[in-house]
Amino acid sequence: MEASALGPARRGRRRTRAAGSLLSRAAILLFISAFLVRVPSSVGHLVRLPRGFRLTKDSVKIVGSTHFPVKVYVMLHQKSPHVLCVTQRLRNAELIDPSFQWHGPKGKIVSVENRTAQITSTGSLVFQNFEESMSGIYTCFLEYKPTVEEIVKRLQLKYAIYAYREPHYYYQFTARYHAAPCNSIYNISFEKKLIQILSKLLLDLSCEISLLKSECHHVKMQRAGLQNELFFTFSVSSLDTEKGPKPCTDHNCEPSKRLFKAKNLIERFFNQQVEILGRRAEQLPEIYYIEGTLQMVWINRCFPGYGMNVQQHPKCPECCVICSPGSYNPRDGIHCLQCNSSLVYGAKTCL
């Protein structure tokens, strides 16, 4: 029994050493690449789901109000909660001969004719695959008798139903490298090599590296004169798991967890470059990472046509909710912008 218990532990240590070995090899490879692209000796040398509040479980049921429209949030392309055609007071009451009739943005809803919106036998409205175009005001007309002897009572309940999406979130990194002269092709070659190595490092996490900006500048250093430096800005975002190189089915496939692992790998990768340089006795390469310049920020963005608004949507503060009529979001911004001429949900332009 002891031997079998030690086996997984040893395998775990081997996996840890393997991951560390991969990082070391990547850092060494980049270090060697710096030598391969160094300029000729004649040039000289210069020394971030929390996300959205989900209301898509079958167990969630929403009741209406006779005083104001009740807001309901449904994740895009998912099943909605059950939207009940009763108030909280009537939910557990006995209703005699109740009848329910639903009207949406496109008119009366009939379950038999509608595959995406269904009305249950108890009058609940359920969406099977919620689309952007389904967002809008829905009204239920309820008729019932409190008792057999009483007259028919009528209620009108309104719901504002919104599509929402998870934010598009990613890490943005900046780092600086001592560089060759700014007009040198060696800087371009090094830039490509760096992105290739980082992409390979994150391959199994289904994360994507994107170079946002690369600039070379002359930097005046105290007591060291001018030197050339490369300023890199790149982002790390999660891909859909089905688009990744390996299928992913467990809880570790959540984008936030994969991004957190990617962040740790990148930080270790740059730290190891510093360690390798510190152990080196020979002259430094022409291009090398400047210790302490790696910085990182966590960025949230909504897709076009969606935005965050804590005041308007307090029940879904971190959701990217579809823009209501009178607003729009033309690009990956955080908020919907005012546009009085916009008459539709999810507007991406202001005409």
PDB file of N, CA, C and O in Angstrom, residues 162 209 228 240 252 301:
ATOM      1  N   TYR A 162     -33.192  40.491 -20.821  1.00  0.00           N
ATOM      2  CA  TYR A 162     -31.957  40.919 -21.486  1.00  0.00           C
ATOM      3  C   TYR A 162     -31.047  39.715 -21.760  1.00  0.00           C
ATOM      4  O   TYR A 162     -30.860  38.864 -20.882  1.00  0.00           O
ATOM      5  N   ILE A 209      -1.363  34.190 -27.369  1.00  0.00           N
ATOM      6  CA  ILE A 209      -0.502  35.366 -27.214  1.00  0.00           C
ATOM      7  C   ILE A 209      -0.688  36.284 -28.424  1.00  0.00           C
ATOM      8  O   ILE A 209      -0.639  35.833 -29.569  1.00  0.00           O
ATOM      9  N   ASN A 228      19.616  51.637 -26.371  1.00  0.00           N
ATOM     10  CA  ASN A 228      18.424  51.265 -27.118  1.00  0.00           C
ATOM     11  C   ASN A 228      17.616  50.242 -26.316  1.00  0.00           C
ATOM     12  O   ASN A 228      18.185  49.285 -25.775  1.00  0.00           O
ATOM     13  N   ASP A 240     -11.543  29.413 -26.891  1.00  0.00           N
ATOM     14  CA  ASP A 240     -12.575  28.433 -26.598  1.00  0.00           C
ATOM     15  C   ASP A 240     -11.913  27.076 -26.484  1.00  0.00           C
ATOM     16  O   ASP A 240     -11.049  26.723 -27.297  1.00  0.00           O
ATOM     17  N   ASN A 252     -10.925  22.849 -14.493  1.00  0.00           N
ATOM     18  CA  ASN A 252      -9.733  23.644 -14.784  1.00  0.00           C
ATOM     19  C   ASN A 252      -9.786  24.293 -16.162  1.00  0.00           C
ATOM     20  O   ASN A 252      -8.893  25.039 -16.534  1.00  0.00           O
ATOM     21  N   ARG A 301     -13.388  43.516 -21.021  1.00  0.00           N
ATOM     22  CA  ARG A 301     -14.000  44.192 -22.158  1.00  0.00           C
ATOM     23  C   ARG A 301     -15.292  43.478 -22.526  1.00  0.00           C
ATOM     24  O   ARG A 301     -15.409  42.269 -22.381  1.00  0.00           O
TER      25      ARG A 301
END
